mmCIF file of C-alpha atoms in Angstrom:
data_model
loop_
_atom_site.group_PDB
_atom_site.id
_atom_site.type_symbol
_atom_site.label_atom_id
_atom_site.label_comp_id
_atom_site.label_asym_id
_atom_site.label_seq_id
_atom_site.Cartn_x
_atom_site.Cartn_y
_atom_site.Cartn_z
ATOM 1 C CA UNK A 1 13.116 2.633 17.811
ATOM 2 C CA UNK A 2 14.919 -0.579 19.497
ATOM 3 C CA UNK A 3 17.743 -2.054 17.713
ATOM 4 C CA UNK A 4 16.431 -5.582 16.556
ATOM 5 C CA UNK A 5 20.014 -6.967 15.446
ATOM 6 C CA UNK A 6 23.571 -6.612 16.567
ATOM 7 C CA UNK A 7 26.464 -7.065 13.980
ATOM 8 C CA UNK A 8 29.524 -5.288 11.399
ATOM 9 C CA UNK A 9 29.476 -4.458 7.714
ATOM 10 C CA UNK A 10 32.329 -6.484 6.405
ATOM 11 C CA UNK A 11 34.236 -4.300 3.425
ATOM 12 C CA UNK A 12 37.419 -5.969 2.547
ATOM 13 C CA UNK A 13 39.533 -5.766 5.409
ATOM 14 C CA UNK A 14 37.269 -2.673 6.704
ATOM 15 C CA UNK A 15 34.309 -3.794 9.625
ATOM 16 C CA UNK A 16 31.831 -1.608 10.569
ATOM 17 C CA UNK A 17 30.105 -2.308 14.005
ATOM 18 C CA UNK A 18 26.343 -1.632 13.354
ATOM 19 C CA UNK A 19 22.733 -1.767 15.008
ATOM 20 C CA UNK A 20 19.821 -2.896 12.666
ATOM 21 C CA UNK A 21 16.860 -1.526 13.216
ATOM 22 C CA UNK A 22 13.149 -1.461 11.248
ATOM 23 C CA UNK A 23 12.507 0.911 8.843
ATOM 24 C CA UNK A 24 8.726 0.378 8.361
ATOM 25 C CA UNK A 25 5.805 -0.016 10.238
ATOM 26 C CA UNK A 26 2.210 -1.338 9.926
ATOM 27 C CA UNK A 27 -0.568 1.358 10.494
ATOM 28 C CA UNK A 28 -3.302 -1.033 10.292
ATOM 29 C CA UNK A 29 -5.655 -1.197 12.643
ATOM 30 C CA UNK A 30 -5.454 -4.566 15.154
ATOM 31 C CA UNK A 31 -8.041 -7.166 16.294
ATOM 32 C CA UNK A 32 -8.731 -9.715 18.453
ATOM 33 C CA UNK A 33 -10.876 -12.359 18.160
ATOM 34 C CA UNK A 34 -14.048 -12.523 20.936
ATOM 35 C CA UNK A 35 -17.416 -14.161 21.810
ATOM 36 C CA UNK A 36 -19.795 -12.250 19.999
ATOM 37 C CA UNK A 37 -22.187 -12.570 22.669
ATOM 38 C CA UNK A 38 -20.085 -10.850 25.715
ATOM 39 C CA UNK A 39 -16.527 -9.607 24.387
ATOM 40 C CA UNK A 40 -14.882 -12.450 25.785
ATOM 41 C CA UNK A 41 -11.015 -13.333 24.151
ATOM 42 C CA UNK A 42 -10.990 -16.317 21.824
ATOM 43 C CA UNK A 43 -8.250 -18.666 23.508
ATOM 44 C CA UNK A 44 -6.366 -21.350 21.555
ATOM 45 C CA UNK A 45 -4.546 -24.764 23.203
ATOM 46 C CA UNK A 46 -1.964 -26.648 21.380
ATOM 47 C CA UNK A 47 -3.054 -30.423 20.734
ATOM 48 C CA UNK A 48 -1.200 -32.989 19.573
ATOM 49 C CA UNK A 49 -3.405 -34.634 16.753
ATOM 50 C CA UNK A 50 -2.158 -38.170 17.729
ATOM 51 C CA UNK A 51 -2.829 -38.502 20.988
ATOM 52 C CA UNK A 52 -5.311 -35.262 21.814
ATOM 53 C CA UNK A 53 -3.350 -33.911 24.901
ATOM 54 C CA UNK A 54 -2.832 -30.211 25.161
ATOM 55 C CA UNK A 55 1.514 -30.018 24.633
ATOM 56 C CA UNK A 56 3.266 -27.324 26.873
ATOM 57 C CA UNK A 57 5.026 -25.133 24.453
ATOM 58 C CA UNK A 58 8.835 -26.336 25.752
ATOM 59 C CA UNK A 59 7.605 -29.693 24.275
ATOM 60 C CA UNK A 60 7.130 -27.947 20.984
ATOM 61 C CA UNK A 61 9.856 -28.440 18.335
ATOM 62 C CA UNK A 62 9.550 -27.928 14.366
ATOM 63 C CA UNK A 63 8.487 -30.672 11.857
ATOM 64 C CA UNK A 64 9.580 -30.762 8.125
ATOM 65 C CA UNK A 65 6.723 -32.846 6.118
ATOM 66 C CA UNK A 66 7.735 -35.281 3.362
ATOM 67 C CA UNK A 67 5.877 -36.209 0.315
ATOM 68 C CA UNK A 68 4.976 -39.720 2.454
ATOM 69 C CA UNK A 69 2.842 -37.496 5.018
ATOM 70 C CA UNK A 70 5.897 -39.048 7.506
ATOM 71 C CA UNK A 71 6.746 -36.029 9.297
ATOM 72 C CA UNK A 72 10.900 -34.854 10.171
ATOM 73 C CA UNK A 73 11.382 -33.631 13.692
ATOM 74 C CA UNK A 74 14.050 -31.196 14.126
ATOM 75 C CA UNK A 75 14.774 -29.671 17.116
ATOM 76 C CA UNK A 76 16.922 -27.190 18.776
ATOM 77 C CA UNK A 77 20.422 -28.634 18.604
ATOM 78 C CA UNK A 78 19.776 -29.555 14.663
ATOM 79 C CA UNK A 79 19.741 -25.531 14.194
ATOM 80 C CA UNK A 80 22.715 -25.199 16.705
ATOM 81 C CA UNK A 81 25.258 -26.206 14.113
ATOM 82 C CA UNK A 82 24.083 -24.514 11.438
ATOM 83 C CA UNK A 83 26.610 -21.579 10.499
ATOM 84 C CA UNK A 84 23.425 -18.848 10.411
ATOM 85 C CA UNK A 85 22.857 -19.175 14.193
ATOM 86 C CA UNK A 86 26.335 -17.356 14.986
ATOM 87 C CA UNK A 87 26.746 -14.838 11.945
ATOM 88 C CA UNK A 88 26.867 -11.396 12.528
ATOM 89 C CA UNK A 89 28.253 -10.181 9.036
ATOM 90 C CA UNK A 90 27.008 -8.053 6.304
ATOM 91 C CA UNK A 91 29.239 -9.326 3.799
ATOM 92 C CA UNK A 92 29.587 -6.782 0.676
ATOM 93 C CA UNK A 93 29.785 -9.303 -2.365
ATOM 94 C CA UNK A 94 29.517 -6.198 -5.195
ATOM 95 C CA UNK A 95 28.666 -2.525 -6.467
ATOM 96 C CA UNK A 96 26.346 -2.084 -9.002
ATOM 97 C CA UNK A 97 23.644 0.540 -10.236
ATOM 98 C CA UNK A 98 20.368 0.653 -8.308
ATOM 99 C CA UNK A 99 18.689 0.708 -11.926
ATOM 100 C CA UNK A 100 19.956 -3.070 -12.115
ATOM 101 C CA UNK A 101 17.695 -4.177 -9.690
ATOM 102 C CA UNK A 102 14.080 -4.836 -9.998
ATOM 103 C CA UNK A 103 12.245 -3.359 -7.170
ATOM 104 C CA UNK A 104 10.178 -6.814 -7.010
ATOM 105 C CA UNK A 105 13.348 -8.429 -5.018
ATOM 106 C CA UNK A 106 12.967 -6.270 -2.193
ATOM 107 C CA UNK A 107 12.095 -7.642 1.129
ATOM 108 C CA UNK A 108 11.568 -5.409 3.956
ATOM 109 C CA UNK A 109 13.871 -2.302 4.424
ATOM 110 C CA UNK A 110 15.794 -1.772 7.776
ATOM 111 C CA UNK A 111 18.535 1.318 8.949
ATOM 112 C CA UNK A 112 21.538 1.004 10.039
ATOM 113 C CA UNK A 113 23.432 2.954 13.012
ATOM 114 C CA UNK A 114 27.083 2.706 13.763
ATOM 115 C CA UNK A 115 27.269 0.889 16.813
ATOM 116 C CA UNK A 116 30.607 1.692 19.233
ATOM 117 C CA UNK A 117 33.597 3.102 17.149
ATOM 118 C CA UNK A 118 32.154 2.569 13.924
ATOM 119 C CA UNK A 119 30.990 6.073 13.108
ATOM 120 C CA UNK A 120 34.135 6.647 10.767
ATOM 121 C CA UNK A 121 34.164 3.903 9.002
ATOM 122 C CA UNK A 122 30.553 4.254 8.504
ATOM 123 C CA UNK A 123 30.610 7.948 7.027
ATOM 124 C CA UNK A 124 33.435 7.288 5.026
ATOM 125 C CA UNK A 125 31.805 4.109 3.570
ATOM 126 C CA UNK A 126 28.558 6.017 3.138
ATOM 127 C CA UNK A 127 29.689 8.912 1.369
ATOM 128 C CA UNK A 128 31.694 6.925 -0.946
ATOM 129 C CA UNK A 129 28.512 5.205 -2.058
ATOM 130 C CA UNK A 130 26.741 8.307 -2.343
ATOM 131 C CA UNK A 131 29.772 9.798 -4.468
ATOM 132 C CA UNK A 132 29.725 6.222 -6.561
ATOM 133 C CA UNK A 133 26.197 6.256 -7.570
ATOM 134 C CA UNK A 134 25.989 2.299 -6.717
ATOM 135 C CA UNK A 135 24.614 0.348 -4.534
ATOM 136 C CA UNK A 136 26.210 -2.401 -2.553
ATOM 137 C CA UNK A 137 24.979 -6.209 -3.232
ATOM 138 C CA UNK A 138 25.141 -7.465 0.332
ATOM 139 C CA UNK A 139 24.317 -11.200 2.238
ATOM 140 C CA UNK A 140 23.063 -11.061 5.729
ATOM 141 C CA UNK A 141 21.552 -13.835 8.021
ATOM 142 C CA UNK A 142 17.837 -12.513 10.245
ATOM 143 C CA UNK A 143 16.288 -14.859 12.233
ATOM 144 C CA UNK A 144 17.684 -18.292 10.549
ATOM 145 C CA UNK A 145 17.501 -16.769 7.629
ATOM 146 C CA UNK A 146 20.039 -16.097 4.765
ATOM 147 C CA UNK A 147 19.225 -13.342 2.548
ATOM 148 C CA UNK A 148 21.079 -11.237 -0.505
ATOM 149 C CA UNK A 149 20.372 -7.528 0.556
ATOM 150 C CA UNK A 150 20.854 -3.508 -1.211
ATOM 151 C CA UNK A 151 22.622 -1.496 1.104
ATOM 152 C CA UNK A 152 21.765 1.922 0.160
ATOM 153 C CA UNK A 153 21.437 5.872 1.590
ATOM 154 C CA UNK A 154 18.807 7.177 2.162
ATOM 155 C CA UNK A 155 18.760 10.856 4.258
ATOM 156 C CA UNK A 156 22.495 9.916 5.373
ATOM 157 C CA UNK A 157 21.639 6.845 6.893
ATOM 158 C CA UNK A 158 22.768 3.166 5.456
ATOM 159 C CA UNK A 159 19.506 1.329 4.241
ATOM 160 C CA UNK A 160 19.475 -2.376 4.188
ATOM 161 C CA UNK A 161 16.686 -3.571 1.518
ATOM 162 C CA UNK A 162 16.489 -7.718 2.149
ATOM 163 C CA UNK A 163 15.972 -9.224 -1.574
ATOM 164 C CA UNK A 164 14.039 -12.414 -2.315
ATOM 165 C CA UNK A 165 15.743 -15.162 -4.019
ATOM 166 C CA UNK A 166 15.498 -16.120 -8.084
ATOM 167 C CA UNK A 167 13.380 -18.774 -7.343
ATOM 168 C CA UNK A 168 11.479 -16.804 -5.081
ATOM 169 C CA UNK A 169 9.872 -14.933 -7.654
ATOM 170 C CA UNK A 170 7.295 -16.670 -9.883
ATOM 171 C CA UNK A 171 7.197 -15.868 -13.617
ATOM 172 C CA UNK A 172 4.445 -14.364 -14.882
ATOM 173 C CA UNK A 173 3.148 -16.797 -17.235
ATOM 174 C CA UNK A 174 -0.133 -15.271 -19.022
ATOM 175 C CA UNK A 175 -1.975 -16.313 -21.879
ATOM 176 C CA UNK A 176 -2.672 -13.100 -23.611
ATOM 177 C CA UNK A 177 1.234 -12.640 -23.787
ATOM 178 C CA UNK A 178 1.290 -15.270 -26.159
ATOM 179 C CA UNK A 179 -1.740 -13.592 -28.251
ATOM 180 C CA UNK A 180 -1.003 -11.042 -30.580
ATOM 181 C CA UNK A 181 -3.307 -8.020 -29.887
ATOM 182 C CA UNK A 182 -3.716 -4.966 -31.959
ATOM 183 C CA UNK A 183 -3.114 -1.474 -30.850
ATOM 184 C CA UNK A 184 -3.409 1.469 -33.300
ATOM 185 C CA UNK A 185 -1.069 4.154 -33.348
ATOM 186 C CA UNK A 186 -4.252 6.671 -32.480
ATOM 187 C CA UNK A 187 -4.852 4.786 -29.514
ATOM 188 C CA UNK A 188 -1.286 4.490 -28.698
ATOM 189 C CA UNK A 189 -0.923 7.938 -29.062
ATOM 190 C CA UNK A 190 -4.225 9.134 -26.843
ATOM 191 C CA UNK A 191 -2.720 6.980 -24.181
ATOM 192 C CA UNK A 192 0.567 8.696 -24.076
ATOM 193 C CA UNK A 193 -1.335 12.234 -23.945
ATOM 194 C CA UNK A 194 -3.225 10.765 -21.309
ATOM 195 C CA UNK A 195 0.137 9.608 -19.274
ATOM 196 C CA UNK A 196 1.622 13.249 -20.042
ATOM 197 C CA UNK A 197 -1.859 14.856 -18.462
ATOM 198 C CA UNK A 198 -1.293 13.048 -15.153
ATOM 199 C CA UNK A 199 2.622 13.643 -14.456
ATOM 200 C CA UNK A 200 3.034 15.033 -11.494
ATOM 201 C CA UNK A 201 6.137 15.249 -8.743
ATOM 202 C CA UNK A 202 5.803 11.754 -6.219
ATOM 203 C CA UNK A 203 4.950 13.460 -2.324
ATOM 204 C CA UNK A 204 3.940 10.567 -0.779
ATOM 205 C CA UNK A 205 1.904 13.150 2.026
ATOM 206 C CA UNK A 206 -0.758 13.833 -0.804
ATOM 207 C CA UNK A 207 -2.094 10.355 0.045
ATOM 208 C CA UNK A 208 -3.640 8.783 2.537
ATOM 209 C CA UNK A 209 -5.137 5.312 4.171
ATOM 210 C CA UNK A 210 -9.039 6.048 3.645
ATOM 211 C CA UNK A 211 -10.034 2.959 4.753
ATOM 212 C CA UNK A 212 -7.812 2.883 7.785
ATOM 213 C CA UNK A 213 -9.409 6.382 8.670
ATOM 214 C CA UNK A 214 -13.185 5.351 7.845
ATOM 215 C CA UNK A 215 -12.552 2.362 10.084
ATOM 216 C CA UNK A 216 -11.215 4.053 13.199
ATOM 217 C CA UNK A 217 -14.248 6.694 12.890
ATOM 218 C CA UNK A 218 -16.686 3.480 13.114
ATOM 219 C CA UNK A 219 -14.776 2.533 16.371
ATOM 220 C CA UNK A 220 -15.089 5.900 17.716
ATOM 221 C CA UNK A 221 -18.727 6.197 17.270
ATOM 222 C CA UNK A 222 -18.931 2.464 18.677
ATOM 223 C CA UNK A 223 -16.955 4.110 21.736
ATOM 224 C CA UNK A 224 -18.915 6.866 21.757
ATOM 225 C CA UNK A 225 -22.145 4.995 21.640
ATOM 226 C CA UNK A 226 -23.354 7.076 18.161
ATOM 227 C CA UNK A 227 -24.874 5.426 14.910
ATOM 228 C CA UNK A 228 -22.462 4.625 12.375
ATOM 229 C CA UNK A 229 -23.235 5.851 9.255
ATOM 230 C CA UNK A 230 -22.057 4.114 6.262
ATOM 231 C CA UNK A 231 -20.321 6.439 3.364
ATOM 232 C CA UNK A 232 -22.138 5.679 -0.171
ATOM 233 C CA UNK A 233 -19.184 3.926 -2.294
ATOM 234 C CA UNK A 234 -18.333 5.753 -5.571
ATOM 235 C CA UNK A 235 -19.995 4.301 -8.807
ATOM 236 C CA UNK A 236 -17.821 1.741 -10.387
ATOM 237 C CA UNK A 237 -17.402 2.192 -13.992
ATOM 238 C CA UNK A 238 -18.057 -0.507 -16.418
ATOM 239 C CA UNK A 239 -15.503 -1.725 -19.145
ATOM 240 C CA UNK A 240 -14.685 1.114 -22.201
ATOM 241 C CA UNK A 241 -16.684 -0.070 -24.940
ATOM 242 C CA UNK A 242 -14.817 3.016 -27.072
ATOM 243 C CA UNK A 243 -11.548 2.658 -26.259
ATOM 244 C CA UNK A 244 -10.662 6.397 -27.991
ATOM 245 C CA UNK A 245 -13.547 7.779 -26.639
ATOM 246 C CA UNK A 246 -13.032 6.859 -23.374
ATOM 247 C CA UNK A 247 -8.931 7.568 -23.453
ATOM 248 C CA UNK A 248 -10.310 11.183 -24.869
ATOM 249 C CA UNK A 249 -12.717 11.721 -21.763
ATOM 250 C CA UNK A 250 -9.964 10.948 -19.468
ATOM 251 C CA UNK A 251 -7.536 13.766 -20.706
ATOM 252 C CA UNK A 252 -10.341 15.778 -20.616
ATOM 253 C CA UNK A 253 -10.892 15.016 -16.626
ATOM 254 C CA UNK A 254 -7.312 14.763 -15.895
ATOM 255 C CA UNK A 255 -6.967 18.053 -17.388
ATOM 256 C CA UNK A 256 -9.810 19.878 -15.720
ATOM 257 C CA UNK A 257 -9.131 17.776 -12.324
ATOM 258 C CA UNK A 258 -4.752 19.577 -12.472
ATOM 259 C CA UNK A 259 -6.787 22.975 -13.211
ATOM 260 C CA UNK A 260 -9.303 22.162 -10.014
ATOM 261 C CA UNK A 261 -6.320 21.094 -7.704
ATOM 262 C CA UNK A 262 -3.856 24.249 -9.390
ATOM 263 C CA UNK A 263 -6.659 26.596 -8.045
ATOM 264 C CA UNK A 264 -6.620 24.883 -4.689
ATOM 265 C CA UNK A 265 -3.283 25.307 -4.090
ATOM 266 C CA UNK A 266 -3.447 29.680 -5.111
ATOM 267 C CA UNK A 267 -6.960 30.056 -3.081
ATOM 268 C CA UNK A 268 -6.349 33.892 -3.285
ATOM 269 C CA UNK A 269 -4.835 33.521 -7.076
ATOM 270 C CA UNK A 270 -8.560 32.147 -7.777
ATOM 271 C CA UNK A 271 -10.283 34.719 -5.728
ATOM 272 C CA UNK A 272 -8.509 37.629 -8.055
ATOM 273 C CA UNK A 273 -9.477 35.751 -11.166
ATOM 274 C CA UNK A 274 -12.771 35.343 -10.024
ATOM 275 C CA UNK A 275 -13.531 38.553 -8.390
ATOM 276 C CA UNK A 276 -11.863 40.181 -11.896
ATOM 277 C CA UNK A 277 -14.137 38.326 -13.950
ATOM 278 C CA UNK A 278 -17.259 38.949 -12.033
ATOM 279 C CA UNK A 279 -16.513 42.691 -12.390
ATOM 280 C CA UNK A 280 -15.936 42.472 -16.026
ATOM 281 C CA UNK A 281 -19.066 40.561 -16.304
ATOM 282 C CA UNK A 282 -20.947 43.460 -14.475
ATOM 283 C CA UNK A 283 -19.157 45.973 -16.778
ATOM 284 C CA UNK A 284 -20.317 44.161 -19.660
ATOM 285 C CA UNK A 285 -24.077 44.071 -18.213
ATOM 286 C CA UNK A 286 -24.327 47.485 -17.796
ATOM 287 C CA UNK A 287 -22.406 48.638 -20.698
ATOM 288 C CA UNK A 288 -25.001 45.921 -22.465
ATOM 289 C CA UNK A 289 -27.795 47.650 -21.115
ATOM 290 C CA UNK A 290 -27.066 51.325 -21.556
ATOM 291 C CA UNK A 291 -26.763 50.154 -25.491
ATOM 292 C CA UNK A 292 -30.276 48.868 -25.567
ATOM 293 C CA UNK A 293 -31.818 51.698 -23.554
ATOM 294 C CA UNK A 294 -29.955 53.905 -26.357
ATOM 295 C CA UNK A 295 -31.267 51.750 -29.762
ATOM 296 C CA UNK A 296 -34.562 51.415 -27.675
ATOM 297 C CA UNK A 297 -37.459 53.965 -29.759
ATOM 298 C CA UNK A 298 -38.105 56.910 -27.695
ATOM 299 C CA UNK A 299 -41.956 57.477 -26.616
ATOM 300 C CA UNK A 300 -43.703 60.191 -28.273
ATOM 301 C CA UNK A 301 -45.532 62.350 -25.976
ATOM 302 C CA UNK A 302 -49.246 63.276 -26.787
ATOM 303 C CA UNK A 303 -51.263 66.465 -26.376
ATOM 304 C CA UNK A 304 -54.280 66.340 -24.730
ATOM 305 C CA UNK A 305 -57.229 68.342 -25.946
ATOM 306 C CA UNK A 306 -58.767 71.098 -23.729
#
């Protein structure tokens, strides 16, 4: 990884010198966009829409539009004065519990390495929080951009989670809140069963990108100059028409789907059970068939005459 930022963690009088780097990336799989005919790249010119000449980008500067359609040129010494361009803090504003915050504020995550002599401070600070059970309500400027941010641990390393804004985050504004719908306490109650079926322990390895996979194996047989052969896509089911009914079928899958994947994971637990049932299966056969040969009516024999 390649640190991305430069700056300190500012905690009271305390400053931590840290790098920022990203803690995510992308797997998806990239494009470009070409001339169907040969493969050629797709090329793009920047052109003014006034006058139709192609603009160099150093002649390039941003434009804020109004309501008009007039258009506000700003360019590089309107950002020079703004404070953003020259901060380097991660001012800690507050502690609070990580239970506080909805998980739909968060941003992009990034890690944090002490940078210089900041590994003391850093540990201390980080332990601390770990002994606290909080999480520290931070505000950090990226790329001309001022942001309220979680600073958390995660495997002994400081987290930075950047948060959206209030307004940033629309309201969910749906009709059928506003309707009053009826649930019975059966239903309610299959539902929670259903819930209770399917808890399981979160790995995040159990899971994979299947479409990410399916499409690199149609660009390896493109490479490879095979036929691609197109998976069938599952059956879609259509909308419950018995709610119960089809709550009650789900347990019933969930249940026999753990059983399936509990047996996967003990392949020689399953091959016991199975090979102990087959033999008490044969035992039974042949303890089956010695009773009928025993209640079966014995032949009598028959003299024949001289």
């Amino acid at each position: 990884m390649r640190s991305i930022w430069k700056g300190a963690i500012s905690f009271g009088l305390v400053t931590i010198p840290v790098k920022l780097y990203s803690a995510t990336e992308q797997k998806d799989v990239t494009f470009h966009q070409v001339h169907r005919e040969d493969g050629g790249r797709i090329k793009y010119k920047r052109v003014c829409s006034v006058d139709g000449e192609e603009v160099p980008y150093s002649d390039i500067a941003k434009g804020y539009e109004l309501a008009t359609g007039e258009m506000v040129v700003l360019t590089d010494e309107d950002f020079a004065d703004l404070p953003l361009t020259t901060s380097r803090r991660i001012d800690v504003l507050q502690f609070t519990p990580a239970d506080q915050i909805d998980p739909i504020y968060f941003a992009k995550s990034y890690y944090l390495e002490p940078d210089g002599q900041g590994a003391k401070p850093y540990v201390l600070l980080r332990d601390a929080l770990e002994r606290s059970g909080q999480v520290a309500v931070v505000k950090v400027a990226l790329r001309q951009r001022e942001s309220l941010a979680a600073l958390r641990v995660r495997d002994g390393v400081f987290v930075l989670e950047t948060m959206l804004w209030p307004d940033e985050i629309r309201e969910a504004d749906f009709g059928f809140l506003e309707e009053d719908v009826d649930v019975r306490p059966q239903e309610l109650k299959m539902a929670e069963s259903l819930i209770e079926t399917m808890v399981a322990d979160f790995d995040p390895a159990e899971y994979k990108d299947a479409y990410r996979e399916a499409l690199q194996e149609v660009i390896e047989a493109k490479v490879a100059g095979k036929e691609v052969v197109a998976p069938e896509a599952p059956a879609e089911a259509g909308p419950a028409v018995d709610l119960m009914a089809a709550l009650r079928a789900s347990v019933e899958a969930a249940k026999r789907e753990r059983q399936g994947a509990t047996a996967a994971k003990s392949p020689g637990r399953a091959a016991k059970t199975k090979a102990a049932a087959s033999g008490a299966a044969a035992r039974k056969a042949a303890s089956d068939g010695a009773d009928e040969e025993e209640k079966a009516p014995k032949k009598r024999k028959t003299r024949r005459s001289a």
